Amino acid sequence: MEQQRPGRNYTRIAMVILLTLGCLYVLRPFLPAILFAAAVAISSWPLYLRLLTRLNGQRTIAALTMTLSLTLLFIIPLSMVAYNLGDDVARGFGELRLLIEHRELAPPTWLRDIPLVGPSVETYLNDLIASREQMLALAQRMLEPARHWLVKGGLMLGTGVVQMSLAAFVSFFLYRDGNVLLSIIEVTMRKVMGEGAESIQATVSQTVRGVMYGLLGTALAQAIVAAIGFAIAGVPAVPLLSVLIFLTSLIPFGPPLVWGGAALWLFAQGETGWSIFMTVWGAVLISGVDNVVRPMLISRGSSLPFLLTLLGVLGGLIAFGFIGMFIGPVLLAVGYSLMSEWTGTEDPIVKHDEERIVE
């Protein structure tokens, strides 16, 4: 009888693996939404417990309140942007076409002062402007692919809204039945991993909270500061640009592409003063938020090296779509933290961020 126990154990493990793979296959269409809902629920669980205490233990009302808050903060703004993105893109390209067709254009005077290439570039632009047909053909070749990618991005954003809506629906049940799920997970991890289960569970929770706080908190803060700057400078399409700041803040050095483009647009409109204002506002305040808020938030959990952050965003985007921009860095951060703990090495980035905050 004792000799058959190893075989039974292997059979049981094989059955568990096959069952797990089967469940993942069934849930595959909903996996991005489930992962995002789990990350949101874990990161906001302390807030949910406080709300549950204030509501005298009414789990359904507390879960519904948290779900509606998620909807108001993320889903409705993204839905509005996705709905208006097509019209904004079409109107912007129409205005650009009218500008090329009917306005007298001339290269800026400072262009000829650029060493080596300035005179050649100015001559090329003057020849291009002199031939309206050639300029329209060049604009057509450049603008059509750009419009195609922007429309494709709008469709991806719309798909992300659908995924976030499903994630909000799933998060309601995660909040309401979270204590039962936690008990099941704790028992399962204890049976599989033994004594180290509690440490791993704490590491996962801390890491998810730290990364989600860092990603969403920094992105939201940068978007708000950018929206204020865009409104002051008179830049059009403030909601769209603010959402772009929110999204590009997940990518290192992403926001300067947006507020830098706004500064160039102001300069092209002859608003040199406002262009300088936008540049200073972006470099000092928008980027300053990233340098101050992100270390404060991520220091509660784990941070990722630059390469893993970039791979997490891009890989998550490819694997899971729009919502993968949040899932990818979280998954890599959890793996990074678990490897650091198992190998007994301290995360130097977290330590550095904590030292900066203490100083």
Tab-separated table of C-alpha atoms in Angstrom, residues 38-281:
chain	number	residue	atom	x	y	z
A	38	ALA	CA	-8.124	40.991	-9.192
A	39	ALA	CA	-5.342	43.615	-9.260
A	40	VAL	CA	-7.828	46.420	-8.568
A	41	ALA	CA	-9.520	44.459	-5.781
A	42	ILE	CA	-6.205	43.604	-4.097
A	43	SER	CA	-4.905	47.169	-4.328
A	44	SER	CA	-8.139	48.712	-2.997
A	45	TRP	CA	-8.953	46.020	-0.442
A	46	PRO	CA	-7.979	48.149	2.617
A	47	LEU	CA	-10.318	50.894	1.370
A	48	TYR	CA	-13.096	48.333	0.923
A	49	LEU	CA	-12.625	47.081	4.487
A	50	ARG	CA	-12.937	50.638	5.831
A	51	LEU	CA	-16.077	51.180	3.797
A	52	LEU	CA	-17.460	47.847	4.986
A	53	THR	CA	-16.939	48.926	8.607
A	54	ARG	CA	-18.756	52.227	8.009
A	55	LEU	CA	-21.673	50.362	6.399
A	56	ASN	CA	-21.971	47.969	9.354
A	57	GLY	CA	-20.869	44.913	7.400
A	58	GLN	CA	-23.262	45.260	4.450
A	59	ARG	CA	-21.051	43.536	1.893
A	60	THR	CA	-23.314	43.964	-1.136
A	61	ILE	CA	-23.689	47.727	-0.703
A	62	ALA	CA	-19.968	48.169	-0.020
A	63	ALA	CA	-19.040	46.105	-3.093
A	64	LEU	CA	-21.521	48.035	-5.239
A	65	THR	CA	-20.072	51.347	-4.009
A	66	MET	CA	-16.530	50.284	-4.882
A	67	THR	CA	-17.644	49.056	-8.319
A	68	LEU	CA	-19.486	52.297	-9.094
A	69	SER	CA	-16.422	54.271	-8.000
A	70	LEU	CA	-14.277	52.292	-10.451
A	71	THR	CA	-16.837	53.014	-13.173
A	72	LEU	CA	-16.896	56.754	-12.486
A	73	LEU	CA	-13.116	57.100	-12.255
A	74	PHE	CA	-12.037	55.065	-15.278
A	75	ILE	CA	-14.768	53.590	-17.443
A	76	ILE	CA	-16.919	56.679	-18.078
A	77	PRO	CA	-13.980	59.015	-18.942
A	78	LEU	CA	-12.451	56.414	-21.267
A	79	SER	CA	-15.845	55.803	-22.867
A	80	MET	CA	-16.276	59.503	-23.589
A	81	VAL	CA	-12.815	59.756	-25.114
A	82	ALA	CA	-13.307	56.618	-27.233
A	83	TYR	CA	-16.684	57.935	-28.410
A	84	ASN	CA	-15.296	61.325	-29.433
A	85	LEU	CA	-11.919	60.169	-30.726
A	86	GLY	CA	-13.119	59.464	-34.267
A	87	ASP	CA	-14.736	62.889	-34.615
A	88	ASP	CA	-11.706	64.651	-33.123
A	89	VAL	CA	-9.302	62.866	-35.472
A	90	ALA	CA	-11.452	63.551	-38.548
A	91	ARG	CA	-11.889	67.224	-37.615
A	92	GLY	CA	-8.174	67.642	-36.879
A	93	PHE	CA	-7.105	66.178	-40.209
A	94	GLY	CA	-9.750	68.258	-42.014
A	95	GLU	CA	-8.399	71.443	-40.445
A	96	LEU	CA	-4.862	70.440	-41.341
A	97	ARG	CA	-5.871	69.845	-44.953
A	98	LEU	CA	-7.575	73.260	-45.139
A	99	LEU	CA	-4.440	74.817	-43.671
A	100	ILE	CA	-2.310	73.265	-46.388
A	101	GLU	CA	-4.708	74.137	-49.198
A	102	HIS	CA	-5.663	77.726	-48.375
A	103	ARG	CA	-3.134	79.271	-46.002
A	104	GLU	CA	0.095	80.842	-47.123
A	105	LEU	CA	2.841	78.786	-45.557
A	106	ALA	CA	6.477	79.634	-44.980
A	107	PRO	CA	9.241	77.888	-43.040
A	108	PRO	CA	10.257	79.591	-39.785
A	109	THR	CA	13.028	82.166	-40.077
A	110	TRP	CA	15.177	80.486	-37.447
A	111	LEU	CA	15.462	77.373	-39.594
A	112	ARG	CA	18.280	78.792	-41.731
A	113	ASP	CA	20.370	79.413	-38.602
A	114	ILE	CA	20.672	75.696	-37.820
A	115	PRO	CA	24.291	74.665	-38.428
A	116	LEU	CA	25.087	72.474	-41.466
A	117	VAL	CA	21.543	71.328	-42.361
A	118	GLY	CA	19.558	74.560	-41.874
A	119	PRO	CA	19.946	76.124	-45.364
A	120	SER	CA	19.322	72.823	-47.144
A	121	VAL	CA	16.162	72.111	-45.136
A	122	GLU	CA	14.888	75.657	-45.725
A	123	THR	CA	15.452	75.344	-49.482
A	124	TYR	CA	13.645	72.011	-49.579
A	125	LEU	CA	10.671	73.394	-47.641
A	126	ASN	CA	10.455	76.479	-49.868
A	127	ASP	CA	10.396	74.279	-52.979
A	128	LEU	CA	7.804	72.044	-51.376
A	129	ILE	CA	5.573	74.954	-50.378
A	130	ALA	CA	5.878	76.488	-53.849
A	131	SER	CA	4.369	73.329	-55.362
A	132	ARG	CA	0.932	72.928	-53.782
A	133	GLU	CA	0.271	69.627	-55.562
A	134	GLN	CA	3.549	68.125	-54.334
A	135	MET	CA	2.830	69.286	-50.791
A	136	LEU	CA	-0.683	67.797	-50.848
A	137	ALA	CA	0.690	64.499	-52.170
A	138	LEU	CA	3.292	64.391	-49.392
A	139	ALA	CA	0.683	65.263	-46.783
A	140	GLN	CA	-1.609	62.546	-48.132
A	141	ARG	CA	1.157	59.939	-47.850
A	142	MET	CA	1.962	61.009	-44.299
A	143	LEU	CA	-1.497	61.735	-42.919
A	144	GLU	CA	-3.384	58.688	-44.122
A	145	PRO	CA	-1.203	56.155	-42.250
A	146	ALA	CA	-1.293	58.403	-39.177
A	147	ARG	CA	-5.086	58.604	-39.336
A	148	HIS	CA	-5.261	54.830	-39.788
A	149	TRP	CA	-3.195	54.230	-36.666
A	150	LEU	CA	-5.183	56.771	-34.654
A	151	VAL	CA	-8.472	55.152	-35.634
A	152	LYS	CA	-6.998	51.748	-34.805
A	153	GLY	CA	-5.941	53.152	-31.444
A	154	GLY	CA	-9.488	54.379	-30.902
A	155	LEU	CA	-10.834	50.894	-31.583
A	156	MET	CA	-8.324	49.456	-29.130
A	157	LEU	CA	-9.428	52.052	-26.591
A	158	GLY	CA	-13.049	51.046	-27.167
A	159	THR	CA	-12.142	47.391	-26.639
A	160	GLY	CA	-10.397	48.422	-23.441
A	161	VAL	CA	-13.594	50.113	-22.253
A	162	VAL	CA	-15.482	46.843	-22.795
A	163	GLN	CA	-12.792	44.909	-20.910
A	164	MET	CA	-12.841	47.410	-18.051
A	165	SER	CA	-16.638	47.169	-17.873
A	166	LEU	CA	-16.341	43.407	-17.549
A	167	ALA	CA	-13.580	43.898	-14.968
A	168	ALA	CA	-15.876	46.175	-12.954
A	169	PHE	CA	-18.564	43.479	-13.056
A	170	VAL	CA	-16.087	40.837	-11.866
A	171	SER	CA	-14.684	43.148	-9.174
A	172	PHE	CA	-18.148	43.422	-7.580
A	173	PHE	CA	-18.098	39.699	-6.793
A	174	LEU	CA	-14.447	39.808	-5.743
A	175	TYR	CA	-15.290	42.501	-3.193
A	176	ARG	CA	-18.486	40.883	-1.982
A	177	ASP	CA	-17.119	37.347	-1.701
A	178	GLY	CA	-13.496	38.313	-1.138
A	179	ASN	CA	-13.191	36.846	2.358
A	180	VAL	CA	-14.367	33.428	1.155
A	181	LEU	CA	-11.996	33.542	-1.814
A	182	LEU	CA	-9.099	34.554	0.426
A	183	SER	CA	-9.758	31.595	2.727
A	184	ILE	CA	-9.773	29.194	-0.221
A	185	ILE	CA	-6.563	30.692	-1.625
A	186	GLU	CA	-4.831	30.555	1.763
A	187	VAL	CA	-5.708	26.883	2.288
A	188	THR	CA	-4.674	25.967	-1.263
A	189	MET	CA	-1.341	27.803	-1.049
A	190	ARG	CA	-0.612	26.276	2.357
A	191	LYS	CA	-1.153	22.776	1.001
A	192	VAL	CA	0.925	23.408	-2.109
A	193	MET	CA	3.757	25.559	-0.730
A	194	GLY	CA	3.811	24.691	2.951
A	195	GLU	CA	5.076	27.168	5.521
A	196	GLY	CA	6.190	29.775	2.988
A	197	ALA	CA	2.654	30.349	1.721
A	198	GLU	CA	1.908	33.268	4.037
A	199	SER	CA	5.114	35.070	3.082
A	200	ILE	CA	4.413	34.607	-0.628
A	201	GLN	CA	0.845	35.797	-0.232
A	202	ALA	CA	1.995	38.917	1.610
A	203	THR	CA	4.617	39.599	-1.063
A	204	VAL	CA	2.076	39.270	-3.864
A	205	SER	CA	-0.430	41.563	-2.136
A	206	GLN	CA	2.186	44.181	-1.304
A	207	THR	CA	3.640	44.101	-4.802
A	208	VAL	CA	0.282	44.393	-6.566
A	209	ARG	CA	-0.726	47.319	-4.363
A	210	GLY	CA	2.570	49.091	-4.807
A	211	VAL	CA	2.617	48.763	-8.597
A	212	MET	CA	-1.066	49.648	-9.043
A	213	TYR	CA	-0.682	52.663	-6.757
A	214	GLY	CA	2.393	53.715	-8.704
A	215	LEU	CA	0.896	53.163	-12.169
A	216	LEU	CA	-2.608	54.512	-11.665
A	217	GLY	CA	-1.782	57.160	-9.063
A	218	THR	CA	1.047	58.666	-11.090
A	219	ALA	CA	-0.891	58.454	-14.351
A	220	LEU	CA	-3.943	60.131	-12.834
A	221	ALA	CA	-1.882	62.871	-11.177
A	222	GLN	CA	0.022	63.604	-14.400
A	223	ALA	CA	-3.216	63.688	-16.414
A	224	ILE	CA	-4.799	66.204	-14.014
A	225	VAL	CA	-1.736	68.469	-13.988
A	226	ALA	CA	-1.476	68.233	-17.782
A	227	ALA	CA	-5.169	69.071	-18.235
A	228	ILE	CA	-4.720	72.218	-16.159
A	229	GLY	CA	-1.701	73.257	-18.241
A	230	PHE	CA	-3.459	72.537	-21.554
A	231	ALA	CA	-6.499	74.551	-20.468
A	232	ILE	CA	-4.392	77.523	-19.363
A	233	ALA	CA	-2.374	77.538	-22.602
A	234	GLY	CA	-5.496	77.246	-24.766
A	235	VAL	CA	-4.591	73.910	-26.345
A	236	PRO	CA	-7.601	72.261	-28.045
A	237	ALA	CA	-8.927	68.758	-27.277
A	238	VAL	CA	-7.898	68.923	-23.610
A	239	PRO	CA	-9.773	65.713	-22.575
A	240	LEU	CA	-8.189	63.709	-25.387
A	241	LEU	CA	-4.678	64.974	-24.647
A	242	SER	CA	-5.163	64.364	-20.919
A	243	VAL	CA	-6.150	60.745	-21.555
A	244	LEU	CA	-3.097	60.381	-23.806
A	245	ILE	CA	-0.954	61.677	-20.930
A	246	PHE	CA	-2.635	59.120	-18.648
A	247	LEU	CA	-1.857	56.285	-21.050
A	248	THR	CA	1.661	57.341	-22.051
A	249	SER	CA	2.647	57.832	-18.407
A	250	LEU	CA	2.727	54.038	-18.186
A	251	ILE	CA	5.621	54.110	-20.671
A	252	PRO	CA	8.929	55.673	-19.617
A	253	PHE	CA	9.444	59.066	-21.312
A	254	GLY	CA	5.943	58.884	-22.787
A	255	PRO	CA	4.259	62.120	-21.546
A	256	PRO	CA	6.895	64.469	-23.095
A	257	LEU	CA	5.756	63.248	-26.502
A	258	VAL	CA	2.268	64.619	-25.779
A	259	TRP	CA	2.989	67.908	-24.005
A	260	GLY	CA	5.986	68.452	-26.299
A	261	GLY	CA	3.686	68.091	-29.289
A	262	ALA	CA	1.278	70.598	-27.719
A	263	ALA	CA	4.158	73.045	-27.238
A	264	LEU	CA	5.185	72.635	-30.890
A	265	TRP	CA	1.584	73.206	-31.991
A	266	LEU	CA	1.446	76.447	-30.007
A	267	PHE	CA	4.729	77.541	-31.533
A	268	ALA	CA	3.435	76.790	-35.036
A	269	GLN	CA	0.383	78.934	-34.280
A	270	GLY	CA	2.636	81.872	-33.456
A	271	GLU	CA	2.011	81.587	-29.692
A	272	THR	CA	5.669	81.610	-28.700
A	273	GLY	CA	4.982	82.699	-25.116
A	274	TRP	CA	2.408	79.991	-24.527
A	275	SER	CA	4.704	77.474	-26.186
A	276	ILE	CA	7.448	78.332	-23.697
A	277	PHE	CA	4.879	78.149	-20.883
A	278	MET	CA	3.761	74.686	-22.027
A	279	THR	CA	7.359	73.483	-22.227
A	280	VAL	CA	8.163	74.716	-18.716
A	281	TRP	CA	4.867	73.383	-17.345
